[in-house]
Amino acid sequence: MSLSWAWLFLLLATFPWLLGVDLLSDAMAASGVCLFISGAAIIAPCRRLRRWQAVLFSGCVGFLFESLRPIPDGSVALLLVFVAIYLTSHRDAIRDLPKMFAAAVVVNALACSAWFIAAGLAHTKEVPLVSLHFLGQWLLHLLLATILAVLLLVPLTLVQNFAMDRIGVPQPDEAV
Amino acid sequence: MDNNRQGAKASYVALVFFIGLWLILPSAVRRFNREAFAEFQAPALHLVGKGRDLARYWELKSRSPEELAAASRDLARINAALELKLHSLDDARKENIRLREMLRYPQSTEFVTVVARVSIRETSSWWQRIVIRKGRSDGVRPGCPVVFGDRVIGRVSTVHLTTSEVDLVTSPGFRCTAFLEGDEQYHVVHVSGRAGLSLSAPRALVSIIPLEYNPPAGQIAKVMTTGLGGVFPSGLTLGTLEAGVQSTAEKHMQTGALTPAKELNFIQEVSVLIPKYPTAGEILLTPADKPEEFR
């Protein structure tokens, strides 16, 4: 299997997880919260994929989230691409599991904030950006994003690592 | 390591260049990108929807024959009553057509109904929407009203090849004019979705209610479509006006909250009303090089 397409196969392996979280959001639709895992989904691939592959993978994960939601184009995808570049040039930051947990929480929270604020900018007349109401909603989504990142990082990483092993992606220490 | 850092710097520069390019790109490119990723997910959404249908099928199949016989008997009775009603409505329709012709009154919009199953629901502080399993290939167009029986569910916001996104009545993007039950002067009020609601039941906002309006005593006032915008047929129920209508700060109008007519977050099936002929808005927005069907 060609390594150039590793990012695409990995995306296919990750997609059921993204869909699963969407279904979880669907089940909680009455509560009006959107669950989000796209940020945590790029951590394991950034350990092993080459930079350009990680960038493509992260961009696609971001665009997949944006495509069915009224979020300004590119707000999540471009942020995830930036994070992918950062993580692939600082692989020490995601070397072991505790560091991966920290990175997953930070990246998921950051990406969640990006879409929440970007989408909220369209409604500043009804909910001003600097208001307790906005802050409360934001913190609620942030809290759920961090909890979900902690809960799902291990199973998600296991699946992604399994897929990368099958494709033949080199182990973290060998990746450049 | 130096090579790695240098490569990272080059990547950052490329990203900045790409962001700049992304901002100045024509919106058609961004739309195409969004469409491509939506289509990528469409088969999975269909699969999810079909899985739900299958689960429902097996659930129904597990019912006892007595239960099914009772349901079938009830349906036969309802059918008989509806057939009678249909017959009387047919007479009224013919009379209506004759009177309209006599008065040369403009024809009201005619709709084709397309029934669609719900694939997935999407809610957050900033949107409340559903994805349905009917799209462009079934004739669904952006702006088409979405109903369940005589109750308004929302409006189609985006159409893909085999799926469509529907903004619910409570979604901030939804706007509609309405009449209030009990208002004998038929003042037009405005219904719009509300942003920033989480962990609470979704509601819409009813604004420009006249100060002299009093809800009918002892009952909940229904909010119904006017049919004025040409999008929704008239007389459909948007929801009910909650008690506690308040005056605006300027004290010249009132506003209130609308509870949707249908429990929107548990809905499984909807009907999309597709206008038989393009509406005035669609004709105005159609580019000059579009095919003849829109002219």
Coordinates of C-alpha atoms in Angstrom, one line a residue:
Chain A
M1 CA 0.0 0.0 0.0
S2 CA 1.4 3.4 -1.0
L3 CA 2.4 5.6 2.0
S4 CA 1.4 8.7 0.1
W5 CA -2.3 7.8 0.6
A6 CA -1.8 6.9 4.3
W7 CA -3.6 10.1 5.3
L8 CA -6.6 9.2 3.3
F9 CA -6.9 5.6 4.6
L10 CA -6.4 7.0 8.1
L11 CA -9.2 9.5 7.4
L12 CA -11.5 6.7 6.4
A13 CA -10.5 4.8 9.7
T14 CA -11.2 8.0 11.7
F15 CA -14.5 8.9 10.0
P16 CA -16.7 6.4 11.9
W17 CA -15.5 8.0 15.1
L18 CA -16.5 11.5 13.9
L19 CA -19.8 10.1 12.8
G20 CA -20.3 8.4 16.1
V21 CA -19.8 11.7 18.0
D22 CA -22.3 13.3 15.6
L23 CA -24.8 10.6 16.5
L24 CA -24.1 11.2 20.1
S25 CA -24.9 14.9 19.5
D26 CA -28.1 13.7 17.7
A27 CA -29.1 11.7 20.7
M28 CA -28.6 14.8 22.9
A29 CA -30.3 17.1 20.4
A30 CA -32.9 18.3 22.9
S31 CA -30.1 19.7 25.1
G32 CA -28.9 22.0 22.3
V33 CA -25.2 21.1 22.7
C34 CA -22.8 20.1 19.9
L35 CA -20.3 17.4 20.8
F36 CA -16.9 17.8 19.2
I37 CA -13.9 15.4 18.8
S38 CA -12.1 16.6 15.6
G39 CA -9.3 18.3 17.6
A40 CA -8.4 15.2 19.5
A41 CA -8.6 13.1 16.3
I42 CA -5.5 14.7 14.9
I43 CA -3.1 13.9 17.8
A44 CA -2.1 10.3 17.1
P45 CA -1.7 10.9 13.3
C46 CA 0.5 13.9 14.0
R47 CA 2.9 11.6 15.9
R48 CA 3.5 9.3 13.0
L49 CA 2.5 10.9 9.7
R50 CA 4.8 13.1 7.7
R51 CA 4.0 16.8 8.0
W52 CA 2.3 17.2 4.6
Q53 CA 0.2 14.1 5.3
A54 CA -0.8 15.3 8.8
V55 CA -1.7 18.7 7.3
L56 CA -4.0 17.1 4.7
F57 CA -5.5 14.8 7.3
S58 CA -6.2 17.7 9.7
G59 CA -7.6 19.9 7.0
C60 CA -10.0 17.2 5.9
V61 CA -11.1 16.5 9.5
G62 CA -11.8 20.2 9.9
F63 CA -13.7 20.5 6.6
L64 CA -15.8 17.4 7.4
F65 CA -17.0 19.0 10.6
E66 CA -17.7 22.3 8.9
S67 CA -19.5 20.9 5.8
L68 CA -22.9 20.2 7.5
R69 CA -22.9 23.1 9.9
P70 CA -23.3 26.9 9.4
I71 CA -19.8 27.7 10.4
P72 CA -17.6 30.2 8.5
D73 CA -15.6 28.2 5.9
G74 CA -12.1 27.2 7.0
S75 CA -12.4 28.3 10.7
V76 CA -11.8 24.8 12.1
A77 CA -9.9 23.3 9.2
L78 CA -7.2 26.0 9.0
L79 CA -6.8 26.1 12.8
L80 CA -6.3 22.3 12.7
V81 CA -3.8 22.6 9.9
F82 CA -1.9 25.2 12.0
V83 CA -1.9 22.8 15.0
A84 CA -0.8 19.9 12.7
I85 CA 2.2 21.9 11.5
Y86 CA 3.1 22.8 15.1
L87 CA 2.7 19.3 16.4
T88 CA 4.7 17.7 13.6
S89 CA 7.6 20.1 14.3
H90 CA 7.3 19.6 18.1
R91 CA 6.8 15.8 18.3
D92 CA 8.2 15.8 21.9
A93 CA 5.0 17.5 23.0
I94 CA 3.0 14.4 22.1
R95 CA 5.7 11.7 22.8
D96 CA 3.9 9.8 25.6
L97 CA 0.3 9.2 26.7
P98 CA 0.1 11.9 29.4
K99 CA 1.4 14.5 26.9
M100 CA -1.0 13.2 24.3
F101 CA -3.9 13.7 26.8
A102 CA -2.8 17.2 27.5
A103 CA -2.4 18.0 23.8
A104 CA -5.8 16.4 23.0
V105 CA -7.5 18.5 25.6
V106 CA -5.8 21.7 24.5
V107 CA -6.3 21.1 20.7
N108 CA -10.0 20.0 21.1
A109 CA -10.8 23.0 23.3
L110 CA -9.0 25.4 21.0
A111 CA -10.8 24.0 17.9
C112 CA -14.1 24.0 19.7
S113 CA -13.6 27.7 20.7
A114 CA -12.7 28.5 17.1
W115 CA -16.0 27.2 15.6
F116 CA -18.1 28.4 18.6
I117 CA -16.8 32.0 18.3
A118 CA -16.7 32.0 14.5
A119 CA -20.4 30.8 14.4
G120 CA -21.3 33.1 17.2
L121 CA -20.0 36.2 15.4
A122 CA -23.1 36.0 13.1
H123 CA -25.4 36.4 16.1
T124 CA -23.8 39.2 18.1
K125 CA -27.0 41.3 17.8
E126 CA -28.9 38.7 19.9
V127 CA -26.0 37.4 22.0
P128 CA -23.2 39.9 22.4
L129 CA -19.7 38.5 22.4
V130 CA -18.9 40.1 25.7
S131 CA -21.8 38.8 27.8
L132 CA -22.3 36.3 30.6
H133 CA -24.7 34.4 28.4
F134 CA -22.1 33.9 25.6
L135 CA -19.4 33.0 28.1
G136 CA -21.7 30.4 29.7
Q137 CA -22.5 28.8 26.4
W138 CA -18.9 28.8 25.4
L139 CA -17.7 27.3 28.7
L140 CA -20.4 24.6 28.4
H141 CA -19.2 23.6 24.9
L142 CA -15.6 23.8 26.0
L143 CA -16.2 21.6 29.0
L144 CA -17.9 19.0 26.9
A145 CA -15.2 19.1 24.3
T146 CA -12.5 18.5 26.9
I147 CA -14.4 15.7 28.6
L148 CA -14.9 14.0 25.3
A149 CA -11.3 14.4 24.3
V150 CA -10.2 12.7 27.6
L151 CA -12.8 9.9 27.2
L152 CA -12.3 9.1 23.6
L153 CA -8.5 9.7 23.1
V154 CA -7.4 6.2 24.1
P155 CA -9.9 4.2 21.9
L156 CA -9.5 6.6 19.0
T157 CA -5.7 6.4 19.2
L158 CA -5.8 2.6 19.4
V159 CA -7.9 2.5 16.2
Q160 CA -5.7 5.1 14.4
N161 CA -2.5 3.3 15.5
F162 CA -3.9 0.0 14.3
A163 CA -4.7 1.6 10.9
M164 CA -1.3 3.2 10.6
D165 CA 0.4 -0.1 11.5
R166 CA -1.6 -1.9 8.8
I167 CA -0.7 0.8 6.2
G168 CA 2.9 0.6 7.2
V169 CA 3.4 4.1 8.6
P170 CA 6.7 4.3 10.5
Q171 CA 6.7 4.4 14.4
P172 CA 6.8 7.8 16.1
D173 CA 10.6 7.8 16.6
E174 CA 11.3 7.1 12.9
A175 CA 8.9 9.7 11.6
V176 CA 10.3 13.0 10.2
Chain B
M1 CA 16.4 18.7 13.7
D2 CA 17.3 22.0 11.9
N3 CA 15.8 20.7 8.7
N4 CA 12.6 19.8 10.6
R5 CA 12.3 23.4 12.0
Q6 CA 13.1 25.0 8.7
G7 CA 10.5 22.8 7.1
A8 CA 8.0 23.9 9.8
K9 CA 8.8 27.6 9.0
A10 CA 8.2 27.0 5.3
S11 CA 4.9 25.3 6.2
Y12 CA 3.8 28.2 8.3
V13 CA 4.6 30.6 5.4
A14 CA 2.6 28.3 3.1
L15 CA -0.3 28.3 5.5
V16 CA -0.4 32.1 5.8
F17 CA -0.3 32.2 2.0
F18 CA -3.1 29.7 1.7
I19 CA -5.2 31.6 4.3
G20 CA -4.8 34.8 2.2
L21 CA -5.7 32.9 -0.9
W22 CA -8.7 31.3 0.9
L23 CA -10.0 34.7 1.9
I24 CA -9.8 36.1 -1.6
L25 CA -11.0 33.0 -3.5
P26 CA -14.4 33.3 -5.1
S27 CA -17.2 32.0 -2.9
A28 CA -18.0 29.3 -5.5
V29 CA -14.7 27.6 -4.7
R30 CA -15.5 27.5 -1.0
R31 CA -19.1 26.3 -1.8
F32 CA -17.6 23.5 -4.0
N33 CA -15.3 22.5 -1.1
R34 CA -18.2 22.4 1.4
E35 CA -20.3 20.5 -1.1
A36 CA -17.6 17.9 -1.7
F37 CA -17.1 17.2 2.0
A38 CA -20.9 17.0 2.5
E39 CA -21.2 14.5 -0.3
F40 CA -18.4 12.4 1.2
Q41 CA -20.5 12.1 4.4
A42 CA -23.8 11.5 2.6
P43 CA -23.6 7.7 2.2
A44 CA -22.8 7.3 5.9
L45 CA -25.8 9.5 6.8
H46 CA -28.0 7.4 4.5
L47 CA -26.7 4.3 6.2
V48 CA -27.4 5.7 9.7
G49 CA -31.0 6.6 8.6
K50 CA -31.6 3.2 7.1
G51 CA -30.2 1.5 10.2
R52 CA -32.8 3.4 12.2
D53 CA -35.6 2.4 9.9
L54 CA -34.5 -1.2 10.1
A55 CA -34.6 -1.0 13.9
R56 CA -38.0 0.5 13.8
Y57 CA -39.2 -2.2 11.4
W58 CA -38.0 -5.0 13.7
E59 CA -39.6 -3.2 16.6
L60 CA -42.9 -3.0 14.8
K61 CA -42.5 -6.7 13.7
S62 CA -42.3 -7.8 17.3
R63 CA -45.8 -6.4 18.1
S64 CA -48.5 -8.9 18.7
P65 CA -51.1 -9.7 16.0
E66 CA -53.9 -8.4 18.3
E67 CA -52.1 -5.0 18.5
L68 CA -51.7 -4.8 14.8
A69 CA -55.3 -5.8 14.2
A70 CA -56.5 -3.1 16.5
A71 CA -54.3 -0.5 14.8
S72 CA -55.5 -1.6 11.4
R73 CA -59.2 -1.3 12.5
D74 CA -58.5 2.2 13.9
L75 CA -56.8 3.2 10.6
A76 CA -59.8 1.9 8.6
R77 CA -62.2 4.1 10.6
I78 CA -59.9 7.1 10.2
N79 CA -59.7 6.4 6.4
A80 CA -63.5 6.3 6.1
A81 CA -63.9 9.6 7.9
L82 CA -61.2 11.2 5.8
E83 CA -62.7 10.0 2.6
L84 CA -66.0 11.8 3.5
K85 CA -64.0 14.9 4.3
L86 CA -62.1 14.7 1.1
H87 CA -65.3 14.5 -0.9
S88 CA -66.6 17.7 0.7
L89 CA -63.2 19.4 0.2
D90 CA -63.3 18.5 -3.5
D91 CA -66.6 20.4 -3.8
A92 CA -65.1 23.4 -2.0
R93 CA -62.0 23.3 -4.2
K94 CA -64.1 23.4 -7.4
E95 CA -66.1 26.3 -6.0
N96 CA -62.9 28.1 -5.0
I97 CA -61.5 27.7 -8.5
R98 CA -64.7 29.0 -10.1
L99 CA -64.8 32.1 -7.8
R100 CA -61.1 32.8 -8.4
E101 CA -61.6 32.7 -12.1
M102 CA -64.6 35.1 -11.8
L103 CA -62.6 37.5 -9.7
R104 CA -59.4 37.0 -11.7
Y105 CA -57.7 36.4 -8.3
P106 CA -54.0 35.3 -8.5
Q107 CA -53.5 31.6 -8.2
S108 CA -51.9 30.5 -4.9
T109 CA -48.7 28.5 -5.0
E110 CA -49.1 24.8 -5.7
F111 CA -46.8 22.3 -4.1
V112 CA -45.6 18.8 -4.7
T113 CA -45.0 16.9 -1.5
V114 CA -41.9 14.8 -1.0
V115 CA -41.7 12.7 2.1
A116 CA -38.3 12.4 3.6
R117 CA -36.8 10.5 6.6
V118 CA -34.6 12.4 9.1
S119 CA -30.9 11.2 9.0
I120 CA -29.4 13.2 11.8
R121 CA -30.2 16.2 14.0
E122 CA -27.7 19.0 14.6
T123 CA -28.1 21.4 17.5
S124 CA -25.9 23.9 19.2
S125 CA -26.2 27.4 20.6
W126 CA -26.1 28.8 17.0
W127 CA -28.1 26.4 15.0
Q128 CA -30.9 23.8 15.2
R129 CA -31.2 21.8 12.1
I130 CA -31.9 18.3 10.7
V131 CA -30.4 16.5 7.7
I132 CA -33.0 14.7 5.6
R133 CA -32.5 11.9 3.1
K134 CA -33.9 13.7 0.1
G135 CA -31.9 16.1 -2.0
R136 CA -31.4 17.8 -5.4
S137 CA -32.0 14.5 -7.2
D138 CA -35.5 14.4 -5.7
G139 CA -36.3 18.0 -6.7
V140 CA -35.7 19.6 -3.3
R141 CA -34.7 23.2 -3.7
P142 CA -33.3 25.7 -1.1
G143 CA -36.0 27.6 0.7
C144 CA -38.7 24.9 0.4
P145 CA -41.0 24.7 3.4
V146 CA -40.7 21.5 5.5
V147 CA -43.8 20.4 7.4
F148 CA -45.3 17.5 9.4
G149 CA -49.0 17.3 8.8
D150 CA -50.2 20.9 9.2
R151 CA -47.3 21.8 11.4
V152 CA -44.3 23.7 10.2
I153 CA -40.9 22.1 11.0
G154 CA -38.6 24.5 9.2
R155 CA -37.2 25.4 5.8
V156 CA -34.6 23.8 3.6
S157 CA -31.4 25.8 3.9
T158 CA -28.9 23.8 1.9
V159 CA -29.4 21.1 -0.7
H160 CA -26.9 18.4 -1.6
L161 CA -27.4 15.6 -4.2
T162 CA -29.2 13.1 -2.0
T163 CA -29.5 14.9 1.3
S164 CA -30.7 18.4 2.4
E165 CA -30.2 20.5 5.5
V166 CA -33.3 21.9 7.1
D167 CA -33.2 25.0 9.5
L168 CA -35.8 24.3 12.2
V169 CA -38.4 26.9 13.3
T170 CA -36.2 27.5 16.4
S171 CA -33.0 28.0 14.4
P172 CA -31.6 31.6 14.3
G173 CA -31.7 31.5 10.5
F174 CA -35.5 31.0 10.3
R175 CA -37.8 33.9 9.5
C176 CA -41.5 33.8 8.8
T177 CA -44.6 36.0 9.0
A178 CA -47.6 34.8 11.0
F179 CA -51.1 35.5 12.3
L180 CA -52.1 35.0 15.9
E181 CA -55.2 33.0 16.9
G182 CA -57.8 35.3 18.4
D183 CA -56.5 38.4 16.6
E184 CA -59.7 39.5 14.7
Q185 CA -57.8 42.2 12.8
Y186 CA -55.3 39.8 11.4
H187 CA -52.2 41.8 12.3
V188 CA -49.0 40.3 10.8
V189 CA -46.4 39.3 13.4
H190 CA -42.9 38.1 12.8
V191 CA -41.5 34.7 13.9
S192 CA -37.7 34.2 14.1
G193 CA -35.4 31.6 15.6
R194 CA -33.4 32.4 18.7
A195 CA -29.6 32.0 19.1
G196 CA -27.7 31.0 22.2
L197 CA -30.0 28.5 23.8
S198 CA -28.4 25.4 25.3
L199 CA -29.7 23.0 28.0
S200 CA -33.2 24.5 27.6
A201 CA -36.1 23.7 25.3
P202 CA -35.6 25.4 21.9
R203 CA -38.0 28.3 21.3
A204 CA -38.6 30.9 18.6
L205 CA -39.4 34.6 19.1
V206 CA -42.7 36.2 18.1
S207 CA -42.2 39.9 17.6
I208 CA -44.2 43.0 16.5
I209 CA -47.3 41.8 18.4
P210 CA -49.7 44.8 18.6
L211 CA -50.2 46.2 22.1
E212 CA -54.0 45.7 21.9
Y213 CA -53.7 42.0 21.2
N214 CA -55.0 39.7 24.0
P215 CA -54.7 36.0 23.7
P216 CA -58.0 34.1 23.8
A217 CA -59.1 33.5 27.4
G218 CA -58.5 30.0 28.8
Q219 CA -56.7 28.6 25.8
I220 CA -53.2 28.7 24.2
A221 CA -53.0 31.0 21.2
K222 CA -51.8 29.3 18.0
V223 CA -49.4 31.0 15.7
M224 CA -50.2 30.3 12.0
T225 CA -48.5 31.1 8.7
T226 CA -49.9 33.9 6.6
G227 CA -48.9 32.7 3.2
L228 CA -47.8 36.2 2.4
G229 CA -44.2 35.5 1.6
G230 CA -45.1 32.9 -1.0
V231 CA -42.9 30.4 0.8
F232 CA -45.3 28.7 3.2
P233 CA -48.9 28.0 2.4
S234 CA -51.3 29.9 4.7
G235 CA -52.9 28.4 7.8
L236 CA -50.1 26.0 8.8
T237 CA -49.3 25.9 12.5
L238 CA -46.0 27.3 13.6
G239 CA -46.5 26.7 17.3
T240 CA -48.2 28.2 20.3
L241 CA -47.6 31.5 21.9
E242 CA -46.4 31.1 25.4
A243 CA -47.9 33.0 28.3
G244 CA -46.1 36.1 29.4
V245 CA -46.0 38.3 26.4
Q246 CA -43.9 41.4 27.1
S247 CA -43.8 44.9 25.9
T248 CA -40.7 46.1 24.0
A249 CA -38.5 48.8 25.5
E250 CA -40.2 51.4 23.3
K251 CA -43.6 50.3 24.6
H252 CA -45.2 50.2 21.1
M253 CA -45.1 46.5 20.4
Q254 CA -45.0 43.2 22.3
T255 CA -42.8 40.1 22.0
G256 CA -43.4 36.6 23.1
A257 CA -41.9 33.1 22.9
L258 CA -43.1 30.5 20.6
T259 CA -43.2 26.8 21.5
P260 CA -42.9 24.8 18.2
A261 CA -45.9 22.8 17.1
K262 CA -44.0 19.5 16.9
E263 CA -41.4 18.1 19.2
L264 CA -38.6 19.0 16.7
N265 CA -35.8 17.0 18.3
F266 CA -37.6 13.7 18.1
I267 CA -39.1 13.9 14.6
Q268 CA -38.4 10.9 12.3
E269 CA -40.2 11.9 9.1
V270 CA -41.1 15.2 7.4
S271 CA -42.7 16.4 4.2
V272 CA -40.9 18.9 1.9
L273 CA -43.3 21.1 0.0
I274 CA -41.7 21.9 -3.4
P275 CA -43.4 24.7 -5.3
K276 CA -44.6 23.4 -8.7
Y277 CA -43.4 26.5 -10.4
P278 CA -40.4 28.6 -9.3
T279 CA -41.3 31.3 -6.8
A280 CA -40.7 35.0 -7.6
G281 CA -37.7 35.0 -5.3
E282 CA -36.2 32.0 -7.2
I283 CA -36.7 33.7 -10.6
L284 CA -35.0 36.9 -9.4
L285 CA -32.0 35.0 -8.0
T286 CA -31.6 32.8 -11.1
P287 CA -28.6 33.7 -13.2
A288 CA -29.3 34.7 -16.7
D289 CA -27.5 31.7 -18.2
K290 CA -29.8 29.2 -16.3
P291 CA -31.9 26.7 -18.4
E292 CA -35.3 27.5 -19.6
E293 CA -37.1 25.5 -16.8
F294 CA -36.7 28.5 -14.5
R295 CA -38.1 31.0 -16.9

